[in-house]
XYZ file of C-alpha atoms in Angstrom:
198
model
C 103.858 66.727 85.340
C 102.735 69.844 87.317
C 99.135 71.293 87.159
C 97.958 74.256 89.173
C 95.467 76.691 89.946
C 96.846 79.655 87.910
C 96.825 77.773 84.589
C 99.191 75.400 82.659
C 102.881 75.605 83.317
C 103.474 75.785 79.454
C 102.283 79.186 79.492
C 104.770 80.453 81.921
C 106.526 83.680 80.854
C 110.123 84.699 80.935
C 111.042 86.147 84.958
C 111.592 89.295 83.263
C 107.705 89.683 81.878
C 106.286 88.265 85.434
C 103.318 90.224 86.391
C 101.021 89.494 89.314
C 97.644 91.404 89.181
C 94.604 91.290 91.270
C 92.756 89.303 88.911
C 94.110 85.561 88.874
C 93.503 85.153 84.904
C 95.556 88.553 84.433
C 98.413 86.956 86.412
C 101.425 85.947 84.126
C 103.856 83.948 86.298
C 107.399 82.566 85.632
C 108.270 78.916 85.808
C 107.311 77.652 89.329
C 110.530 76.832 91.316
C 109.131 75.844 94.746
C 105.814 75.692 96.851
C 105.823 75.945 100.841
C 102.691 75.278 102.703
C 101.804 75.754 106.297
C 101.803 72.556 108.360
C 98.395 70.562 108.208
C 97.562 71.295 111.963
C 97.982 75.313 111.842
C 95.243 77.480 111.528
C 96.696 79.882 108.760
C 95.533 79.349 105.168
C 98.542 80.732 103.253
C 101.247 79.419 100.890
C 104.396 80.576 99.501
C 105.232 80.259 95.891
C 108.751 80.688 94.453
C 109.237 81.310 90.737
C 112.151 82.190 88.595
C 111.390 86.306 89.201
C 110.182 86.570 92.974
C 108.721 84.919 96.342
C 104.568 84.978 96.001
C 102.466 85.131 99.125
C 99.148 83.493 98.327
C 96.640 83.571 101.272
C 93.231 82.531 101.324
C 90.605 84.579 102.929
C 87.188 84.201 104.570
C 84.210 85.085 102.031
C 82.964 88.603 102.648
C 80.004 90.138 101.504
C 81.465 91.131 98.051
C 82.467 87.666 97.138
C 78.323 86.963 96.840
C 77.655 89.599 93.919
C 77.250 88.073 90.581
C 77.050 91.165 88.183
C 78.994 94.329 87.838
C 76.023 96.968 89.029
C 75.172 94.995 91.931
C 78.911 94.659 92.980
C 79.852 98.394 92.829
C 76.452 99.684 94.274
C 78.125 97.519 97.724
C 80.312 100.326 99.390
C 83.979 98.501 99.905
C 83.634 96.237 96.778
C 85.230 96.347 93.612
C 84.557 94.697 90.062
C 86.875 92.797 87.658
C 86.119 91.501 84.432
C 87.891 89.617 81.519
C 86.945 88.383 78.208
C 86.019 84.604 79.076
C 82.424 84.278 80.675
C 84.555 82.521 83.963
C 86.353 85.874 84.338
C 84.388 87.823 86.726
C 84.690 88.494 90.035
C 83.387 91.048 92.927
C 86.251 91.587 95.341
C 87.182 93.679 98.803
C 88.565 96.930 98.266
C 90.548 96.370 101.496
C 92.244 93.192 99.341
C 92.596 95.043 96.376
C 94.612 98.172 98.683
C 96.625 95.704 100.456
C 98.041 94.175 96.737
C 98.749 97.789 95.803
C 100.595 98.514 98.768
C 102.815 95.192 98.278
C 103.542 95.932 94.791
C 107.230 97.181 94.531
C 107.083 100.117 93.698
C 103.398 100.770 95.498
C 100.889 101.536 92.948
C 97.751 103.336 93.159
C 94.577 100.944 93.635
C 92.349 103.338 91.309
C 95.163 103.607 88.550
C 93.736 100.107 87.628
C 90.633 101.285 86.033
C 92.537 103.876 83.614
C 93.979 101.070 81.716
C 93.600 97.530 80.923
C 95.601 94.937 82.392
C 97.195 91.813 80.560
C 95.398 93.307 77.477
C 91.869 92.005 78.548
C 91.075 92.829 81.909
C 88.586 95.736 83.300
C 88.261 96.936 86.625
C 85.371 98.782 87.933
C 86.238 100.400 91.585
C 83.603 102.728 92.108
C 82.360 100.970 95.375
C 86.099 101.420 96.626
C 85.809 105.489 96.064
C 87.734 105.640 92.540
C 86.152 107.790 90.034
C 85.791 106.546 86.737
C 87.732 108.732 84.037
C 85.981 110.525 81.257
C 87.616 110.189 78.133
C 86.745 112.233 74.932
C 86.655 110.303 71.845
C 90.144 110.158 70.077
C 89.579 112.572 67.036
C 92.733 112.218 65.536
C 94.198 115.267 67.312
C 97.683 114.996 66.335
C 96.872 115.094 62.379
C 94.477 118.098 62.666
C 96.906 119.784 64.534
C 99.369 119.362 61.979
C 97.043 120.360 59.515
C 95.951 123.520 61.015
C 99.437 124.719 61.709
C 100.191 124.765 58.265
C 97.102 126.095 57.150
C 97.813 128.880 59.667
C 101.486 129.447 58.480
C 100.229 129.372 54.569
C 97.410 132.151 55.488
C 100.106 134.299 57.344
C 102.524 133.979 54.374
C 99.992 134.776 51.957
C 98.626 138.108 53.811
C 102.410 138.909 53.921
C 103.127 138.638 50.097
C 99.479 140.218 49.587
C 100.523 143.297 52.026
C 104.053 143.906 50.227
C 102.487 143.557 46.758
C 99.923 146.129 47.555
C 102.847 148.489 49.400
C 104.784 148.265 46.075
C 102.463 149.404 43.754
C 101.273 152.095 45.666
C 104.829 153.125 45.863
C 105.256 152.934 42.322
C 102.208 155.070 41.538
C 103.264 157.682 44.149
C 106.978 157.971 42.374
C 105.149 158.301 38.896
C 103.129 161.007 39.942
C 106.326 162.787 41.525
C 108.469 162.343 38.768
C 105.884 162.860 35.622
C 102.876 164.881 37.721
C 100.381 162.372 35.880
C 98.593 159.455 37.217
C 98.685 157.440 34.096
C 101.497 156.875 31.598
C 101.154 157.553 28.077
C 102.733 155.771 25.032
C 103.157 157.713 21.589
C 103.951 155.857 18.503
C 106.568 157.110 16.012
C 106.539 155.767 12.568
C 109.418 156.292 9.823
C 108.023 157.427 6.241
C 110.319 156.347 3.536
Protein backbone atom coordinates (compact mmCIF):
# COMPACT_ATOMS: atom_id res chain seq x y z
CA UNK A 1 0.00 0.00 0.00
CA UNK A 2 1.41 3.41 -1.03
CA UNK A 3 0.32 6.79 0.27
CA UNK A 4 1.54 10.16 -0.93
CA UNK A 5 1.14 13.83 -0.21
CA UNK A 6 -0.48 14.37 -3.61
CA UNK A 7 -3.41 12.01 -2.98
CA UNK A 8 -4.50 8.44 -3.35
CA UNK A 9 -2.73 6.25 -5.92
CA UNK A 10 -6.12 4.88 -6.99
CA UNK A 11 -6.81 8.28 -8.59
CA UNK A 12 -3.78 8.09 -10.87
CA UNK A 13 -4.43 8.95 -14.52
CA UNK A 14 -3.12 7.36 -17.69
CA UNK A 15 0.37 8.49 -18.67
CA UNK A 16 -1.03 10.37 -21.69
CA UNK A 17 -3.30 12.45 -19.43
CA UNK A 18 -0.69 13.40 -16.83
CA UNK A 19 -0.56 17.12 -15.97
CA UNK A 20 1.64 18.97 -13.50
CA UNK A 21 0.22 22.31 -12.33
CA UNK A 22 1.54 24.96 -9.92
CA UNK A 23 -1.34 24.13 -7.55
CA UNK A 24 -0.75 20.69 -6.00
CA UNK A 25 -4.46 19.75 -5.98
CA UNK A 26 -4.74 20.47 -9.71
CA UNK A 27 -1.91 18.11 -10.69
CA UNK A 28 -2.90 14.74 -12.12
CA UNK A 29 -0.08 12.21 -12.06
CA UNK A 30 0.20 8.75 -13.53
CA UNK A 31 1.21 5.75 -11.45
CA UNK A 32 4.47 6.35 -9.47
CA UNK A 33 7.23 3.93 -10.42
CA UNK A 34 10.17 5.09 -8.26
CA UNK A 35 11.10 7.78 -5.76
CA UNK A 36 14.65 9.05 -5.14
CA UNK A 37 15.55 11.45 -2.32
CA UNK A 38 18.76 13.11 -1.24
CA UNK A 39 20.81 11.60 1.54
CA UNK A 40 19.85 12.73 5.02
CA UNK A 41 23.18 14.47 5.64
CA UNK A 42 22.88 16.76 2.58
CA UNK A 43 21.58 20.31 2.77
CA UNK A 44 19.22 20.03 -0.19
CA UNK A 45 15.51 19.33 0.16
CA UNK A 46 14.48 17.80 -3.12
CA UNK A 47 13.39 14.50 -4.58
CA UNK A 48 12.81 12.91 -7.96
CA UNK A 49 9.58 11.07 -8.70
CA UNK A 50 9.46 8.72 -11.67
CA UNK A 51 5.95 8.22 -13.03
CA UNK A 52 4.76 6.23 -16.02
CA UNK A 53 5.06 9.40 -18.12
CA UNK A 54 7.99 11.48 -16.85
CA UNK A 55 10.48 12.34 -14.12
CA UNK A 56 9.26 15.06 -11.75
CA UNK A 57 11.64 17.15 -9.64
CA UNK A 58 10.09 18.27 -6.35
CA UNK A 59 11.95 20.75 -4.17
CA UNK A 60 11.04 22.28 -0.84
CA UNK A 61 11.52 26.03 -0.53
CA UNK A 62 11.94 28.26 2.46
CA UNK A 63 8.81 30.18 3.43
CA UNK A 64 8.59 33.60 1.82
CA UNK A 65 6.43 36.68 2.36
CA UNK A 66 3.75 35.28 0.06
CA UNK A 67 3.11 32.12 2.07
CA UNK A 68 1.71 34.11 5.03
CA UNK A 69 -1.24 35.63 3.12
CA UNK A 70 -4.53 33.92 3.89
CA UNK A 71 -6.85 35.54 1.32
CA UNK A 72 -6.70 36.66 -2.28
CA UNK A 73 -6.86 40.42 -1.65
CA UNK A 74 -3.91 40.50 0.75
CA UNK A 75 -1.93 38.09 -1.43
CA UNK A 76 -2.12 39.91 -4.77
CA UNK A 77 -1.63 43.26 -3.01
CA UNK A 78 1.97 42.09 -2.34
CA UNK A 79 4.23 42.69 -5.29
CA UNK A 80 5.61 39.34 -6.46
CA UNK A 81 2.78 37.14 -5.12
CA UNK A 82 0.04 35.21 -6.94
CA UNK A 83 -3.11 33.45 -5.70
CA UNK A 84 -4.64 30.14 -6.67
CA UNK A 85 -7.90 28.67 -5.47
CA UNK A 86 -9.83 25.45 -6.02
CA UNK A 87 -13.34 24.41 -4.97
CA UNK A 88 -12.47 22.81 -1.62
CA UNK A 89 -11.91 25.09 1.39
CA UNK A 90 -8.35 23.75 1.79
CA UNK A 91 -7.47 24.49 -1.84
CA UNK A 92 -6.20 28.06 -1.39
CA UNK A 93 -2.62 29.18 -1.69
CA UNK A 94 -0.54 32.34 -2.03
CA UNK A 95 2.73 31.68 -3.82
CA UNK A 96 5.82 33.44 -5.10
CA UNK A 97 5.76 34.66 -8.70
CA UNK A 98 9.38 33.55 -9.01
CA UNK A 99 8.32 29.96 -8.36
CA UNK A 100 5.53 30.34 -10.93
CA UNK A 101 7.97 31.65 -13.55
CA UNK A 102 10.31 28.72 -12.86
CA UNK A 103 7.40 26.29 -13.27
CA UNK A 104 6.33 27.93 -16.56
CA UNK A 105 9.88 27.79 -17.95
CA UNK A 106 10.24 24.12 -16.99
CA UNK A 107 7.18 23.05 -19.03
CA UNK A 108 7.77 21.43 -22.40
CA UNK A 109 6.96 23.43 -24.42
CA UNK A 110 7.42 26.45 -22.15
CA UNK A 111 4.23 28.31 -21.28
CA UNK A 112 3.51 31.92 -20.41
CA UNK A 113 2.78 32.14 -16.66
CA UNK A 114 0.08 34.80 -17.16
CA UNK A 115 -1.86 32.41 -19.41
CA UNK A 116 -3.00 30.55 -16.28
CA UNK A 117 -5.45 33.40 -15.61
CA UNK A 118 -7.19 32.88 -18.94
CA UNK A 119 -8.55 29.42 -18.24
CA UNK A 120 -9.32 27.23 -15.29
CA UNK A 121 -6.94 24.30 -14.94
CA UNK A 122 -7.92 20.78 -13.96
CA UNK A 123 -11.52 21.91 -14.29
CA UNK A 124 -11.69 23.81 -11.03
CA UNK A 125 -8.57 25.85 -10.25
CA UNK A 126 -8.56 29.63 -10.64
CA UNK A 127 -5.44 31.80 -10.70
CA UNK A 128 -5.19 35.50 -9.78
CA UNK A 129 -1.82 36.83 -10.88
CA UNK A 130 -2.15 40.62 -10.57
CA UNK A 131 0.73 40.63 -8.06
CA UNK A 132 2.90 38.96 -10.72
CA UNK A 133 2.29 41.78 -13.18
CA UNK A 134 -0.38 39.92 -15.16
CA UNK A 135 -3.44 41.85 -16.27
CA UNK A 136 -6.75 40.10 -15.71
CA UNK A 137 -8.69 39.73 -18.98
CA UNK A 138 -11.99 41.56 -19.32
CA UNK A 139 -14.51 39.18 -20.79
CA UNK A 140 -17.66 40.44 -22.44
CA UNK A 141 -20.75 38.41 -21.58
CA UNK A 142 -21.53 35.79 -24.17
CA UNK A 143 -24.76 36.68 -25.93
CA UNK A 144 -25.07 33.74 -28.28
CA UNK A 145 -23.22 35.67 -30.99
CA UNK A 146 -23.12 32.75 -33.45
CA UNK A 147 -26.90 32.35 -33.45
CA UNK A 148 -27.50 36.11 -33.62
CA UNK A 149 -25.03 36.48 -36.50
CA UNK A 150 -26.75 33.71 -38.46
CA UNK A 151 -30.19 35.25 -37.95
CA UNK A 152 -28.92 38.73 -38.88
CA UNK A 153 -27.29 37.40 -42.04
CA UNK A 154 -30.49 35.57 -43.06
CA UNK A 155 -32.64 38.67 -42.46
CA UNK A 156 -30.18 40.86 -44.37
CA UNK A 157 -30.31 38.55 -47.39
CA UNK A 158 -34.13 38.38 -47.20
CA UNK A 159 -34.42 42.20 -47.16
CA UNK A 160 -32.08 42.54 -50.16
CA UNK A 161 -33.99 39.90 -52.16
CA UNK A 162 -37.35 41.54 -51.31
CA UNK A 163 -36.01 44.97 -52.36
CA UNK A 164 -34.73 43.56 -55.67
CA UNK A 165 -38.03 41.77 -56.37
CA UNK A 166 -39.98 44.97 -55.59
CA UNK A 167 -37.70 46.98 -57.87
CA UNK A 168 -38.11 44.52 -60.76
CA UNK A 169 -41.91 44.53 -60.31
CA UNK A 170 -42.08 48.35 -60.34
CA UNK A 171 -39.81 48.54 -63.42
CA UNK A 172 -41.88 46.03 -65.38
CA UNK A 173 -45.13 47.78 -64.43
CA UNK A 174 -43.78 51.09 -65.66
CA UNK A 175 -42.53 49.53 -68.90
CA UNK A 176 -45.97 47.97 -69.55
CA UNK A 177 -47.63 51.35 -69.07
CA UNK A 178 -45.16 53.04 -71.45
CA UNK A 179 -45.76 50.41 -74.13
CA UNK A 180 -49.52 50.87 -73.81
CA UNK A 181 -49.12 54.62 -74.33
CA UNK A 182 -46.83 54.14 -77.32
CA UNK A 183 -48.99 51.56 -79.08
CA UNK A 184 -52.45 52.95 -78.40
CA UNK A 185 -51.77 56.53 -77.39
CA UNK A 186 -53.84 56.17 -74.26
CA UNK A 187 -53.13 55.77 -70.58
CA UNK A 188 -56.03 53.50 -69.86
CA UNK A 189 -57.50 50.49 -71.52
CA UNK A 190 -61.17 50.51 -72.61
CA UNK A 191 -63.25 47.43 -72.92
CA UNK A 192 -66.43 47.21 -75.04
CA UNK A 193 -68.97 44.52 -74.69
CA UNK A 194 -70.98 43.40 -77.74
CA UNK A 195 -74.13 41.36 -77.59
CA UNK A 196 -75.69 39.36 -80.42
CA UNK A 197 -79.42 39.95 -80.91
CA UNK A 198 -81.21 37.03 -82.27
